Amino acid sequence: MVPLSRIIMLKNTLVNFYKKKRLPPPLNNAPRLSPAHYPTPRRAHRQFRPGSPSDFSARQVQGRVW
């Protein structure tokens, strides 16, 4: 008989794996699960300056276009 803790551990790993698979990568202006991920407007002002070469940097794709 397999111990119950082992079964729970396997189930959790599977659930986490499928959760990661199903979530699409966040697009610009995409609504997030929690607003805590958004950069604050003060921080974002330095990061995403429209018209700059880093306009489509990875940081902008992950954050929000202001």
JSON list of C-alpha atoms in Angstrom, two decimals:
[
{"chain": "A", "resi": 1, "resn": "MET", "atom": "CA", "xyz": [0.00, 0.00, 0.00]},
{"chain": "A", "resi": 2, "resn": "VAL", "atom": "CA", "xyz": [1.36, 3.44, -0.98]},
{"chain": "A", "resi": 3, "resn": "PRO", "atom": "CA", "xyz": [1.39, 5.94, 1.90]},
{"chain": "A", "resi": 4, "resn": "LEU", "atom": "CA", "xyz": [-1.24, 8.66, 1.70]},
{"chain": "A", "resi": 5, "resn": "SER", "atom": "CA", "xyz": [1.30, 11.48, 1.86]},
{"chain": "A", "resi": 6, "resn": "ARG", "atom": "CA", "xyz": [2.92, 10.14, -1.32]},
{"chain": "A", "resi": 7, "resn": "ILE", "atom": "CA", "xyz": [-0.41, 10.16, -3.13]},
{"chain": "A", "resi": 8, "resn": "ILE", "atom": "CA", "xyz": [-1.17, 13.72, -2.03]},
{"chain": "A", "resi": 9, "resn": "MET", "atom": "CA", "xyz": [2.28, 14.86, -3.10]},
{"chain": "A", "resi": 10, "resn": "LEU", "atom": "CA", "xyz": [1.86, 13.32, -6.55]},
{"chain": "A", "resi": 11, "resn": "LYS", "atom": "CA", "xyz": [-1.59, 14.86, -6.93]},
{"chain": "A", "resi": 12, "resn": "ASN", "atom": "CA", "xyz": [-0.26, 18.31, -6.00]},
{"chain": "A", "resi": 13, "resn": "THR", "atom": "CA", "xyz": [2.57, 18.10, -8.50]},
{"chain": "A", "resi": 14, "resn": "LEU", "atom": "CA", "xyz": [0.14, 17.11, -11.25]},
{"chain": "A", "resi": 15, "resn": "VAL", "atom": "CA", "xyz": [-2.30, 19.88, -10.37]},
{"chain": "A", "resi": 16, "resn": "ASN", "atom": "CA", "xyz": [0.48, 22.47, -10.34]},
{"chain": "A", "resi": 17, "resn": "PHE", "atom": "CA", "xyz": [1.81, 21.19, -13.66]},
{"chain": "A", "resi": 18, "resn": "TYR", "atom": "CA", "xyz": [-1.55, 21.50, -15.38]},
{"chain": "A", "resi": 19, "resn": "LYS", "atom": "CA", "xyz": [-2.20, 24.92, -13.85]},
{"chain": "A", "resi": 20, "resn": "LYS", "atom": "CA", "xyz": [1.07, 26.17, -15.33]},
{"chain": "A", "resi": 21, "resn": "LYS", "atom": "CA", "xyz": [0.27, 24.62, -18.71]},
{"chain": "A", "resi": 22, "resn": "ARG", "atom": "CA", "xyz": [-3.16, 26.20, -18.98]},
{"chain": "A", "resi": 23, "resn": "LEU", "atom": "CA", "xyz": [-2.22, 29.78, -18.07]},
{"chain": "A", "resi": 24, "resn": "PRO", "atom": "CA", "xyz": [-1.41, 31.80, -21.23]},
{"chain": "A", "resi": 25, "resn": "PRO", "atom": "CA", "xyz": [1.49, 34.23, -21.04]},
{"chain": "A", "resi": 26, "resn": "PRO", "atom": "CA", "xyz": [0.23, 37.66, -19.96]},
{"chain": "A", "resi": 27, "resn": "LEU", "atom": "CA", "xyz": [-0.17, 40.06, -22.88]},
{"chain": "A", "resi": 28, "resn": "ASN", "atom": "CA", "xyz": [0.01, 43.82, -22.73]},
{"chain": "A", "resi": 29, "resn": "ASN", "atom": "CA", "xyz": [-2.93, 45.22, -20.77]},
{"chain": "A", "resi": 30, "resn": "ALA", "atom": "CA", "xyz": [-4.14, 41.71, -20.00]},
{"chain": "A", "resi": 31, "resn": "PRO", "atom": "CA", "xyz": [-6.12, 41.49, -16.77]},
{"chain": "A", "resi": 32, "resn": "ARG", "atom": "CA", "xyz": [-4.17, 39.72, -14.04]},
{"chain": "A", "resi": 33, "resn": "LEU", "atom": "CA", "xyz": [-5.28, 37.49, -11.22]},
{"chain": "A", "resi": 34, "resn": "SER", "atom": "CA", "xyz": [-4.29, 40.06, -8.62]},
{"chain": "A", "resi": 35, "resn": "PRO", "atom": "CA", "xyz": [-3.47, 43.76, -9.02]},
{"chain": "A", "resi": 36, "resn": "ALA", "atom": "CA", "xyz": [-0.37, 43.28, -6.86]},
{"chain": "A", "resi": 37, "resn": "HIS", "atom": "CA", "xyz": [1.58, 42.28, -9.98]},
{"chain": "A", "resi": 38, "resn": "TYR", "atom": "CA", "xyz": [1.07, 45.62, -11.64]},
{"chain": "A", "resi": 39, "resn": "PRO", "atom": "CA", "xyz": [3.99, 48.00, -11.43]},
{"chain": "A", "resi": 40, "resn": "THR", "atom": "CA", "xyz": [3.13, 51.21, -9.65]},
{"chain": "A", "resi": 41, "resn": "PRO", "atom": "CA", "xyz": [2.66, 54.17, -12.02]},
{"chain": "A", "resi": 42, "resn": "ARG", "atom": "CA", "xyz": [5.75, 55.84, -10.59]},
{"chain": "A", "resi": 43, "resn": "ARG", "atom": "CA", "xyz": [7.95, 52.82, -11.27]},
{"chain": "A", "resi": 44, "resn": "ALA", "atom": "CA", "xyz": [6.32, 52.14, -14.60]},
{"chain": "A", "resi": 45, "resn": "HIS", "atom": "CA", "xyz": [6.96, 55.66, -15.83]},
{"chain": "A", "resi": 46, "resn": "ARG", "atom": "CA", "xyz": [10.68, 54.95, -15.94]},
{"chain": "A", "resi": 47, "resn": "GLN", "atom": "CA", "xyz": [10.29, 51.45, -17.36]},
{"chain": "A", "resi": 48, "resn": "PHE", "atom": "CA", "xyz": [7.85, 51.94, -20.20]},
{"chain": "A", "resi": 49, "resn": "ARG", "atom": "CA", "xyz": [8.46, 55.17, -22.01]},
{"chain": "A", "resi": 50, "resn": "PRO", "atom": "CA", "xyz": [6.46, 55.09, -25.26]},
{"chain": "A", "resi": 51, "resn": "GLY", "atom": "CA", "xyz": [8.56, 55.49, -28.37]},
{"chain": "A", "resi": 52, "resn": "SER", "atom": "CA", "xyz": [11.76, 54.28, -26.72]},
{"chain": "A", "resi": 53, "resn": "PRO", "atom": "CA", "xyz": [13.78, 51.37, -28.17]},
{"chain": "A", "resi": 54, "resn": "SER", "atom": "CA", "xyz": [12.83, 49.22, -25.17]},
{"chain": "A", "resi": 55, "resn": "ASP", "atom": "CA", "xyz": [9.16, 49.71, -26.03]},
{"chain": "A", "resi": 56, "resn": "PHE", "atom": "CA", "xyz": [8.59, 45.99, -26.53]},
{"chain": "A", "resi": 57, "resn": "SER", "atom": "CA", "xyz": [11.10, 44.69, -24.04]},
{"chain": "A", "resi": 58, "resn": "ALA", "atom": "CA", "xyz": [10.32, 41.64, -21.94]},
{"chain": "A", "resi": 59, "resn": "ARG", "atom": "CA", "xyz": [9.69, 43.91, -18.98]},
{"chain": "A", "resi": 60, "resn": "GLN", "atom": "CA", "xyz": [6.93, 45.72, -20.82]},
{"chain": "A", "resi": 61, "resn": "VAL", "atom": "CA", "xyz": [5.29, 42.51, -21.97]},
{"chain": "A", "resi": 62, "resn": "GLN", "atom": "CA", "xyz": [5.20, 41.25, -18.39]},
{"chain": "A", "resi": 63, "resn": "GLY", "atom": "CA", "xyz": [4.07, 44.55, -16.96]},
{"chain": "A", "resi": 64, "resn": "ARG", "atom": "CA", "xyz": [1.37, 46.89, -18.12]},
{"chain": "A", "resi": 65, "resn": "VAL", "atom": "CA", "xyz": [1.60, 49.56, -20.77]},
{"chain": "A", "resi": 66, "resn": "TRP", "atom": "CA", "xyz": [0.92, 52.92, -19.18]}
]
